[in-house]
Structure formats: C-alpha cells, structure tokens
PDB file of C-alpha atoms in Angstrom:
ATOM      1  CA  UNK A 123      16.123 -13.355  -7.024  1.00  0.00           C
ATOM      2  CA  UNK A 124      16.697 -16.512  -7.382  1.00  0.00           C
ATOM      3  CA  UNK A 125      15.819 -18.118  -3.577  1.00  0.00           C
ATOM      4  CA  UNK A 126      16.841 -21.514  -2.790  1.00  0.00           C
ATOM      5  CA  UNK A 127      18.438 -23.531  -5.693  1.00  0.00           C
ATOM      6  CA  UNK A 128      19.090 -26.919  -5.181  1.00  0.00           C
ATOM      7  CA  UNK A 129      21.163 -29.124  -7.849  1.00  0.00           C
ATOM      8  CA  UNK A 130      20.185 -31.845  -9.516  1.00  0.00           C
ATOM      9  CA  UNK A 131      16.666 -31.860  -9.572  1.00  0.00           C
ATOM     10  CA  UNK A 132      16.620 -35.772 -10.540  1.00  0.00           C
ATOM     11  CA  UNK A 133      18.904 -38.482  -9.694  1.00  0.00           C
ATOM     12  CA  UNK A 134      18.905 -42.403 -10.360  1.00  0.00           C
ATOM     13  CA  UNK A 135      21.664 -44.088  -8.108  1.00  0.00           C
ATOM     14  CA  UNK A 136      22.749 -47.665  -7.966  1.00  0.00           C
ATOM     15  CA  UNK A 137      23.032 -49.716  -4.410  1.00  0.00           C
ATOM     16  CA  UNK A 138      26.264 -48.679  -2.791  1.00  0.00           C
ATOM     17  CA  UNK A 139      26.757 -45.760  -5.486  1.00  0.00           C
ATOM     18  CA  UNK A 140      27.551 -42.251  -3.792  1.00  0.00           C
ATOM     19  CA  UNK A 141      26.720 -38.455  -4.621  1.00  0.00           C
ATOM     20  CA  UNK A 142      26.504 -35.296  -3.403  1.00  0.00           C
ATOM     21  CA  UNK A 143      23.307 -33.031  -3.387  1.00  0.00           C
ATOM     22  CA  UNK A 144      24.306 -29.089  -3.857  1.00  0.00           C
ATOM     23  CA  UNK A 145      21.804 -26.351  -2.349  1.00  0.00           C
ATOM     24  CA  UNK A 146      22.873 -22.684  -2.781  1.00  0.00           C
ATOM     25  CA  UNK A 147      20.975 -19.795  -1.430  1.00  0.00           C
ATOM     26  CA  UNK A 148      21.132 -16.037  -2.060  1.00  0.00           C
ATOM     27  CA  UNK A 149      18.986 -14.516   0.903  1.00  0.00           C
ATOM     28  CA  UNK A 150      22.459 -14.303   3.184  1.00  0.00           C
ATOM     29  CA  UNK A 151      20.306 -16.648   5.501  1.00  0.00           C
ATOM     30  CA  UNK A 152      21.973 -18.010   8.669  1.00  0.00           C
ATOM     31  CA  UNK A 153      20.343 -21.197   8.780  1.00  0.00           C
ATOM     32  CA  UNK A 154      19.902 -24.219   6.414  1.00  0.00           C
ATOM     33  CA  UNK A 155      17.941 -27.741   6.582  1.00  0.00           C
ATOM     34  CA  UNK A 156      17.856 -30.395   4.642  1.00  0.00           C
ATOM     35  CA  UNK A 157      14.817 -32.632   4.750  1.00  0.00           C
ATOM     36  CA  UNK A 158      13.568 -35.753   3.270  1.00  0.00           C
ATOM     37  CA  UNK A 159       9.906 -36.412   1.892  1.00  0.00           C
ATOM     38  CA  UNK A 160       8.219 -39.649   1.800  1.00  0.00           C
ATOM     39  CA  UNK A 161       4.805 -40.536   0.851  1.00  0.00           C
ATOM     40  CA  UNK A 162       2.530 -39.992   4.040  1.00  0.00           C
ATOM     41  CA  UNK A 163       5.357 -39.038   6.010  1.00  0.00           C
ATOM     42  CA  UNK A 164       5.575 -35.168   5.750  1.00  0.00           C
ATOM     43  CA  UNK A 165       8.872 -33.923   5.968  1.00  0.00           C
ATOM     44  CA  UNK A 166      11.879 -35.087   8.199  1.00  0.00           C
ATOM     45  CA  UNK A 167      14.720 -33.076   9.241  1.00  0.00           C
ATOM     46  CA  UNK A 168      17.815 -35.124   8.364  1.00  0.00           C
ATOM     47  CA  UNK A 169      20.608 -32.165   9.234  1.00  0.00           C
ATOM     48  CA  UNK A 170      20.756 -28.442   9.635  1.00  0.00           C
ATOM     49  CA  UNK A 171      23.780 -25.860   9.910  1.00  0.00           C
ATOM     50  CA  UNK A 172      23.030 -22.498  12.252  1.00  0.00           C
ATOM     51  CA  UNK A 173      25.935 -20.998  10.163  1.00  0.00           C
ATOM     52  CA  UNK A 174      29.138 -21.052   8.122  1.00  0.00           C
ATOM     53  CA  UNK A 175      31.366 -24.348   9.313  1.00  0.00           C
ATOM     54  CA  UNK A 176      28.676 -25.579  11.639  1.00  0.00           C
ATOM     55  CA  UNK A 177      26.360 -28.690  11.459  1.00  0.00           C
ATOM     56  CA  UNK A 178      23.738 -30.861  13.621  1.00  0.00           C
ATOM     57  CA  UNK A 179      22.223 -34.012  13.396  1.00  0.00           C
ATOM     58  CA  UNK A 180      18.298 -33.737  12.979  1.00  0.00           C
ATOM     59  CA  UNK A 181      15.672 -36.444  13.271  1.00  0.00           C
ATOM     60  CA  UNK A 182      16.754 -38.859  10.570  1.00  0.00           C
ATOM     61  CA  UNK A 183      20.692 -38.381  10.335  1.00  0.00           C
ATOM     62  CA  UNK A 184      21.391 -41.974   9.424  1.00  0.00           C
ATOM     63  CA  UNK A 185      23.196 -41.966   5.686  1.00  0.00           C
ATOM     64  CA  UNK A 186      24.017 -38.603   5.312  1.00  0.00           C
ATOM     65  CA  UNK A 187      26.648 -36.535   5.769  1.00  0.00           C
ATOM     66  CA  UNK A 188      26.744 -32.441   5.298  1.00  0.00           C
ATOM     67  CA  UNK A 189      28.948 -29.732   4.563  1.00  0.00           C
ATOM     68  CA  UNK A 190      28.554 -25.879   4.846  1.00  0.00           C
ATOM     69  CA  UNK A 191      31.996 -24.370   3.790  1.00  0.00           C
ATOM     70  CA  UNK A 192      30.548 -21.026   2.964  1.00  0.00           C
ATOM     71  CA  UNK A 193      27.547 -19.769   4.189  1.00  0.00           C
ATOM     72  CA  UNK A 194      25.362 -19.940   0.651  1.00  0.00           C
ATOM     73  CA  UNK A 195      25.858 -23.488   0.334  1.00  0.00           C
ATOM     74  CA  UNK A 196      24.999 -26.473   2.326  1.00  0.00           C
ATOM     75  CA  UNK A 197      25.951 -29.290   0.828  1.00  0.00           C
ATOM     76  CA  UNK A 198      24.498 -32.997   1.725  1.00  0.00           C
ATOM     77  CA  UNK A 199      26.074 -36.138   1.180  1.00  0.00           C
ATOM     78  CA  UNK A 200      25.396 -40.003   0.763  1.00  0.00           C
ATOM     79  CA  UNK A 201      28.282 -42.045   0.827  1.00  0.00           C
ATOM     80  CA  UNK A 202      26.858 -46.042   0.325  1.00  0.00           C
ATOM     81  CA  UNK A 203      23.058 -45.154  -1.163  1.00  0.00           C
ATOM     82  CA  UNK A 204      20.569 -47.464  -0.211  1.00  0.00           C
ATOM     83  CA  UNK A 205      17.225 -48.102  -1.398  1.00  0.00           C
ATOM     84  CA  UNK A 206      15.803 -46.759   1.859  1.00  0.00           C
ATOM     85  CA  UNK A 207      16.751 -43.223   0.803  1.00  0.00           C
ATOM     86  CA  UNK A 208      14.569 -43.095  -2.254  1.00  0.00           C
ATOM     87  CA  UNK A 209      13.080 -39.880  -1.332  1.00  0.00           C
ATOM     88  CA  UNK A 210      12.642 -36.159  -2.418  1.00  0.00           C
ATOM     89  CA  UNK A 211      14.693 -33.860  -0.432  1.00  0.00           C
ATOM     90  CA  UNK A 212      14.430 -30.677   0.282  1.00  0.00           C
ATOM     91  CA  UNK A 213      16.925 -27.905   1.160  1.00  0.00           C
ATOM     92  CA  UNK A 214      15.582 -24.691   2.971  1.00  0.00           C
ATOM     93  CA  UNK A 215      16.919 -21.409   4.677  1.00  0.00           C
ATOM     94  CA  UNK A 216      15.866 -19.049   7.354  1.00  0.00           C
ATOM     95  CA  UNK A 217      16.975 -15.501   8.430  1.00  0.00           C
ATOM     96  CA  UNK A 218      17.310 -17.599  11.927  1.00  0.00           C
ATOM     97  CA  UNK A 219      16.220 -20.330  13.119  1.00  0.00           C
ATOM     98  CA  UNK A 220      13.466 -19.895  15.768  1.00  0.00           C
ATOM     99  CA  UNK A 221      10.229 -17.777  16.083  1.00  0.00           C
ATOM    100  CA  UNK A 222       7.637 -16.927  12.967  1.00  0.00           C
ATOM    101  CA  UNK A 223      10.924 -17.308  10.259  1.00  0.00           C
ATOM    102  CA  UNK A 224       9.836 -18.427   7.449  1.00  0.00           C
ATOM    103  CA  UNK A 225      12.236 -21.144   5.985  1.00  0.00           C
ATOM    104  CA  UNK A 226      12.329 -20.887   2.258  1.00  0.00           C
ATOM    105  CA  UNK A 227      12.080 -24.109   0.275  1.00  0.00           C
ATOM    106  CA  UNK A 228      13.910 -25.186  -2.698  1.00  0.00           C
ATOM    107  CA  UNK A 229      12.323 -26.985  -5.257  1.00  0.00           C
ATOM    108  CA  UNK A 230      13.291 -30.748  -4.238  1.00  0.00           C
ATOM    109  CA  UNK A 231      15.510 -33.273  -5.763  1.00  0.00           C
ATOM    110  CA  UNK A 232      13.898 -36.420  -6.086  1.00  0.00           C
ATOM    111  CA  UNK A 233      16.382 -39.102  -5.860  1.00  0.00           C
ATOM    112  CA  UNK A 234      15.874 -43.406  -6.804  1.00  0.00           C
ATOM    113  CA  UNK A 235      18.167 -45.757  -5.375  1.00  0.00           C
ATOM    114  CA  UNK A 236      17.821 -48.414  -7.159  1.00  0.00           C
TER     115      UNK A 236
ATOM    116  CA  UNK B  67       8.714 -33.609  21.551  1.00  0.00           C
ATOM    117  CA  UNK B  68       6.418 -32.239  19.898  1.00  0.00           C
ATOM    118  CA  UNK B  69       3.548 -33.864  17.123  1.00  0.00           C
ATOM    119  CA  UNK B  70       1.566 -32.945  14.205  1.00  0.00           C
ATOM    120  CA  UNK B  71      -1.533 -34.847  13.395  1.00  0.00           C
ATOM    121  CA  UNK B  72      -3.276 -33.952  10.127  1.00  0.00           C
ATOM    122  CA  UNK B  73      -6.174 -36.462  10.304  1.00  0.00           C
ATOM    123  CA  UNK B  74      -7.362 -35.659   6.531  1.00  0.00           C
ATOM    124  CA  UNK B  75      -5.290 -37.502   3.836  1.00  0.00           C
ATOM    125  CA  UNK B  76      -7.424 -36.325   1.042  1.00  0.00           C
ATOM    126  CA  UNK B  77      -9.890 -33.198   0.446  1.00  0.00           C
ATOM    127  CA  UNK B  78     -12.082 -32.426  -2.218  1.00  0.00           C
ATOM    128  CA  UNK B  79     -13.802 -29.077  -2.808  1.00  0.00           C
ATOM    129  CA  UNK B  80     -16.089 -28.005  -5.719  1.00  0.00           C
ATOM    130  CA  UNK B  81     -14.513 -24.280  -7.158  1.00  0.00           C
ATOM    131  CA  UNK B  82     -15.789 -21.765  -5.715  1.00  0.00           C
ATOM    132  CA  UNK B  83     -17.183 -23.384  -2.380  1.00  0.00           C
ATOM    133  CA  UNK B  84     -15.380 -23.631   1.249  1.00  0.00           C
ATOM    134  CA  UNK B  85     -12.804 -26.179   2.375  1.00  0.00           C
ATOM    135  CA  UNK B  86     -11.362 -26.460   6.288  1.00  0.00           C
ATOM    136  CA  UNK B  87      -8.212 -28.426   6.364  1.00  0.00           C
ATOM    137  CA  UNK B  88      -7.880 -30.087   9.866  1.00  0.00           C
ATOM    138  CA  UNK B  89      -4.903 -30.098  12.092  1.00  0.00           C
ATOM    139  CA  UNK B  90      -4.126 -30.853  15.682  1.00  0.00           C
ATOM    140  CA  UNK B  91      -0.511 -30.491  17.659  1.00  0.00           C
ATOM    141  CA  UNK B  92       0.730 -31.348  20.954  1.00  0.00           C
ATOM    142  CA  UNK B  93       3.507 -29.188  22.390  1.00  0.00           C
ATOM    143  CA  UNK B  94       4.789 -28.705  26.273  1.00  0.00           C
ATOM    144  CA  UNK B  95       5.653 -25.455  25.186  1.00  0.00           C
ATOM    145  CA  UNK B  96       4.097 -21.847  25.565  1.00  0.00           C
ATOM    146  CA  UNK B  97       6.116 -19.999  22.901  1.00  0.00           C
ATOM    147  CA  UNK B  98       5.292 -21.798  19.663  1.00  0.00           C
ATOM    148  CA  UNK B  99       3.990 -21.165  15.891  1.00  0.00           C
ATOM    149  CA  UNK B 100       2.339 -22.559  13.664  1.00  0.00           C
ATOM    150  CA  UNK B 101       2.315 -22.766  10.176  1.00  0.00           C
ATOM    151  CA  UNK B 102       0.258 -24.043   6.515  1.00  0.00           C
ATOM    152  CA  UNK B 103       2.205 -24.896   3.697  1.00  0.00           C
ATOM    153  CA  UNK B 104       1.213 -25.261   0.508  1.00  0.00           C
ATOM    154  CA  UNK B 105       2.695 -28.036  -2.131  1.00  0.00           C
ATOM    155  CA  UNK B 106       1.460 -27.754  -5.535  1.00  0.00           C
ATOM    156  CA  UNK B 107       2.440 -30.618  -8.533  1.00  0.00           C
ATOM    157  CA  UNK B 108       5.480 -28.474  -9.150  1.00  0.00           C
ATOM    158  CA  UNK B 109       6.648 -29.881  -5.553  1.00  0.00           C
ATOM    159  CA  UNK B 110       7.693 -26.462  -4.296  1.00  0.00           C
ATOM    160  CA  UNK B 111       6.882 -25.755  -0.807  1.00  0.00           C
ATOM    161  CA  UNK B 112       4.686 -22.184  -0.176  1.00  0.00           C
ATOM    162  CA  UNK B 113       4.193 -20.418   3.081  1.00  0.00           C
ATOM    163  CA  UNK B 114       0.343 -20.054   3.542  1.00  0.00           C
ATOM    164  CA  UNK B 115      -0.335 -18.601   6.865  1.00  0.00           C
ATOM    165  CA  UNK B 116       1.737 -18.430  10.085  1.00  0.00           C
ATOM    166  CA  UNK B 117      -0.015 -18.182  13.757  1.00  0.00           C
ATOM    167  CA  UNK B 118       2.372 -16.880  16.787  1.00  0.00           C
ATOM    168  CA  UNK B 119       0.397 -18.914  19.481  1.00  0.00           C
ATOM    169  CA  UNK B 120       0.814 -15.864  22.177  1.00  0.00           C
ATOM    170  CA  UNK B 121      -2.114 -14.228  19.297  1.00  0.00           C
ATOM    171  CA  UNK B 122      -5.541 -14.721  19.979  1.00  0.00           C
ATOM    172  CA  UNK B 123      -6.691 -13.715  16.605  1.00  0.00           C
ATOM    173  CA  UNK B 124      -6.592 -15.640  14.066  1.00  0.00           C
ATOM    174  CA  UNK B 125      -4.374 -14.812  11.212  1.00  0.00           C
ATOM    175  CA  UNK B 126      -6.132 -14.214   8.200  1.00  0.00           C
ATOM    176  CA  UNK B 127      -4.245 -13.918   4.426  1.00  0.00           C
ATOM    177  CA  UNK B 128      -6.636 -13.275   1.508  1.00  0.00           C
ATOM    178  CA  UNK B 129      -8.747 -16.325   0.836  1.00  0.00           C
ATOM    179  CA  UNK B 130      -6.900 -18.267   3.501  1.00  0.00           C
ATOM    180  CA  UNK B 131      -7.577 -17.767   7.412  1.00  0.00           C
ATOM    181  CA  UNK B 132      -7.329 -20.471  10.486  1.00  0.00           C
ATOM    182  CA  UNK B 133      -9.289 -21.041  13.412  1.00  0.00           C
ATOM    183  CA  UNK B 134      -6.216 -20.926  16.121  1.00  0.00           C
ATOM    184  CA  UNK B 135      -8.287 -23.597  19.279  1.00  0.00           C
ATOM    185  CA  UNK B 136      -5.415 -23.119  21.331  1.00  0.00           C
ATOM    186  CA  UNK B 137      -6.947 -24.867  24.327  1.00  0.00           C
ATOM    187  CA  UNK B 138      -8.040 -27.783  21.904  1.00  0.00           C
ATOM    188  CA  UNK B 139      -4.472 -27.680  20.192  1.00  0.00           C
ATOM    189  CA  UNK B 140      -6.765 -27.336  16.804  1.00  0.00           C
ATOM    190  CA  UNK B 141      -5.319 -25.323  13.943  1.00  0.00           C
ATOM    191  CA  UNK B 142      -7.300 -25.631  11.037  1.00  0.00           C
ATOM    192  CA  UNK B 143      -6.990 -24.313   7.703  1.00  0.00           C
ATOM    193  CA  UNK B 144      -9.954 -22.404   5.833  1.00  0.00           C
ATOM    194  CA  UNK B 145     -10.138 -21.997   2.015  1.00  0.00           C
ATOM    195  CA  UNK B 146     -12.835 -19.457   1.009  1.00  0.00           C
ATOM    196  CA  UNK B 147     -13.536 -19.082  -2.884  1.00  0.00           C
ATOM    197  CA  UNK B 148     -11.864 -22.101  -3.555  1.00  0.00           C
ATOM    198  CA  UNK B 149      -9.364 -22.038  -6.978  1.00  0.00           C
ATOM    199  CA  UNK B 150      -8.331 -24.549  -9.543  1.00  0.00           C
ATOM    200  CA  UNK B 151      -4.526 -23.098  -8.505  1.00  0.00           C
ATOM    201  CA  UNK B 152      -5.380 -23.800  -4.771  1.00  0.00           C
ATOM    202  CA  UNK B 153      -5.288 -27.539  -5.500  1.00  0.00           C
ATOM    203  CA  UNK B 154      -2.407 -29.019  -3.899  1.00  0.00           C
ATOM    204  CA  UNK B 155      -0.659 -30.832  -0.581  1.00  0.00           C
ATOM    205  CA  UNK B 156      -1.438 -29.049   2.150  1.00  0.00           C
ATOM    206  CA  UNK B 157       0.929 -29.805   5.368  1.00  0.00           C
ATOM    207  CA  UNK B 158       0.554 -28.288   8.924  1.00  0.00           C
ATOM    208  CA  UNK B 159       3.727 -27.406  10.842  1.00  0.00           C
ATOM    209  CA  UNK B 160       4.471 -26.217  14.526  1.00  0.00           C
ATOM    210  CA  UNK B 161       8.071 -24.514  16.031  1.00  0.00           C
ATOM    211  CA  UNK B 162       8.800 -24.127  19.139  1.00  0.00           C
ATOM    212  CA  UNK B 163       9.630 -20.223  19.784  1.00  0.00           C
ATOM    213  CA  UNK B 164      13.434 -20.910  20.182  1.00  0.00           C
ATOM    214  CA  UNK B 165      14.621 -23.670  18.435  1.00  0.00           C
ATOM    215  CA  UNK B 166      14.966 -24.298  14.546  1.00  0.00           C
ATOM    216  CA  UNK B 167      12.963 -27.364  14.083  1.00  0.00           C
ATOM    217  CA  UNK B 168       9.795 -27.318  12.062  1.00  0.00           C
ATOM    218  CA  UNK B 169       7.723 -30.299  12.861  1.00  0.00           C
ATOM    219  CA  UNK B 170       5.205 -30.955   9.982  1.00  0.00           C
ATOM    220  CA  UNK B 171       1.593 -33.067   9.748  1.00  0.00           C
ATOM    221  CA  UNK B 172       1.745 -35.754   6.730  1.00  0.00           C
ATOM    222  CA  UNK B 173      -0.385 -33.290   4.925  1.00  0.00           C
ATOM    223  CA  UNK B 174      -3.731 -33.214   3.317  1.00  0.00           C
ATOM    224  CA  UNK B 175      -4.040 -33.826  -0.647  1.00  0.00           C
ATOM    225  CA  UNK B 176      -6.618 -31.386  -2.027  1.00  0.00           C
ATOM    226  CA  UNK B 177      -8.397 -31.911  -4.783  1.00  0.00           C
ATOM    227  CA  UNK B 178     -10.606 -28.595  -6.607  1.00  0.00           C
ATOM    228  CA  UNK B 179     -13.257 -29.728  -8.794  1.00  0.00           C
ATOM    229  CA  UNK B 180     -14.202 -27.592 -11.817  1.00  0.00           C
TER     230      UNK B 180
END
C-alpha cells in the first residue's frame, strides 16, 4: 500500500522558472492538503480540495495554484517561482476533513528556487 | 483563529530515560483535537498520539502518553524508555472538530543520546 506519493522528491528551479508538483494517493481519501515547511515555522496550509474538482485557498495561497481532476491526485502548481518558495512541501489526505482523521503525509518534496 | 505554541526548540534525552515535550494552544472552540507528530531525518511525517478534547483521559500509545491540561490549554508529550529511533522533530497540532485545518507548533528537535 503505497499511501501518499508525491513526485519529485527534489527540485532546483531558476527565478521565474515554473513546475508542477504531482501527489497521488491510494486510500480513496476525500480530502487533500498541500503544505509548505520552513525552518521554525511548522507547517502552513497553502491549499486543500474536499473532493474531486474542488479547491480552497488555505493560509499561505500566494504563488500557487492547484488542480484535483480526479480524486487520487491533487496536483499543485507554481507558475513564476520565486526564491521565497524555497521550501519542503508536503501533500497529505484524510478520510474527511474534520474530527480525530488522521491526514496521511507524503514524504515531502524539497524544492530551491534559486 | 486558533495557535500552537511549542516553547521547546530543542530536546535532549539520554536512552533509556524520560523526555516531556511541551505544548500549549489557544482555541475559542469546545470540539477540538489534538495531535503529536513525529518527523524523523527521512522527513516523513508520523501520527504519534491524538487527544479528542471532550476525553478526560489522557491518551496513552505504547511508550508515548500526554498530559491533556485542558483548563491550562497544556498538551504535552511524554517519552518513556526513550529510543535511538525516537530521535526526531516533534510538532504539536490542534483541529477544530469540524473543519479541515490542522494548525501545527514549530516543533521540538529531539535529540537521544546513546
């Protein structure tokens, strides 16, 4: 059982350059985040999708852009990088969204704008 | 809104011996949870423990328990028997009951020395 899968696991991108971070999961879970990581900054939730076709902004939406065309994927976007978004991000899932779910992690992608 | 103060940055614990991991919230709410997380080098994030705030006793899972203050907003983590495997960033995390958003601490880096 493979979980959350997230795709690439490393990424070095140039000012302005663009790219698309791919997270699959095979739990048939209705939600999916994406968060960022920074050092001594926990975890911040950029977007999340309650289902197939949906989205929502989270905390730190800025830059990013998401997709979730079928419910396994959830797909997150950066169309101008910027040196600000040097981060690892997570993707996670939940069974739904509120309540003692657990969300299931990925295992990160850290990405350098450089 | 709610907040997630984890007042420890760094840990150490000789194997074997005791650690408590500190962490306070603030919430409005009634129906909320709490949760530990566990991040090890590999960056992978690890459900510890989870704490439905409507419980008065304190979850308890192996090695790993909390003392739940819910008056105090405390929600500390206890590592009995500490491990080399148990080293790792440790981050604190509150839900409210209905809504999706986990709000996580900046975490605790703990160190086990041999």
């Amino acid at each position: 059982n493979a979980g959350v899968t997230q795709t690439p696991k490393f990424r070095v991108l140039k000012t302005g350059q663009s790219m698309t971070l791919l997270c699959a999961q095979d739990m048939n879970h209705e939600y999916m985040y994406w968060y960022r990581q920074d050092p001594g900054m926990g975890l911040r939730l950029i977007h999340y999708s309650v289902g197939e076709g949906t989205t929502a902004k989270g905390e730190v939406p800025d830059g990013y852009n998401v997709s979730r065309l079928k419910k396994q994927n959830f797909l997150l976007g950066l169309e101008s990088a910027a040196p600000s978004q040097t981060s690892v991000y997570f993707c996670a899932s939940s069974p739904f969204g509120g309540g003692r779910s657990e969300a299931f992690f990925g295992q990160g992608t850290r990405l350098t704008v450089v | 809104a709610q907040t997630v103060t984890q007042s420890q940055p760094e840990m150490s614990v000789q194997e074997a011996e005791t650690v408590t991991l500190s962490c306070t919230y603030d919430t409005s709410e009634s129906d909320y949870y709490l949760f530990w997380y566990k991040q090890p080098p590999s960056r992978q994030m690890i459900l510890v423990i989870r704490q439905e705030a409507y419980k008065q006793q304190n979850a308890t899972e192996n090695r790993f328990s909390v003392n739940f203050q819910k008056a105090a907003k405390s929600f500390s983590l206890k590592i009995s028997d500490s491990q080399l495997g148990d080293a790792a960033m440790y981050f604190c995390a509150c839900r409210r009951g209905s809504n999706y958003k986990l709000t996580f601490g900046k975490g605790t880096l703990l160190t086990v020395n041999p």
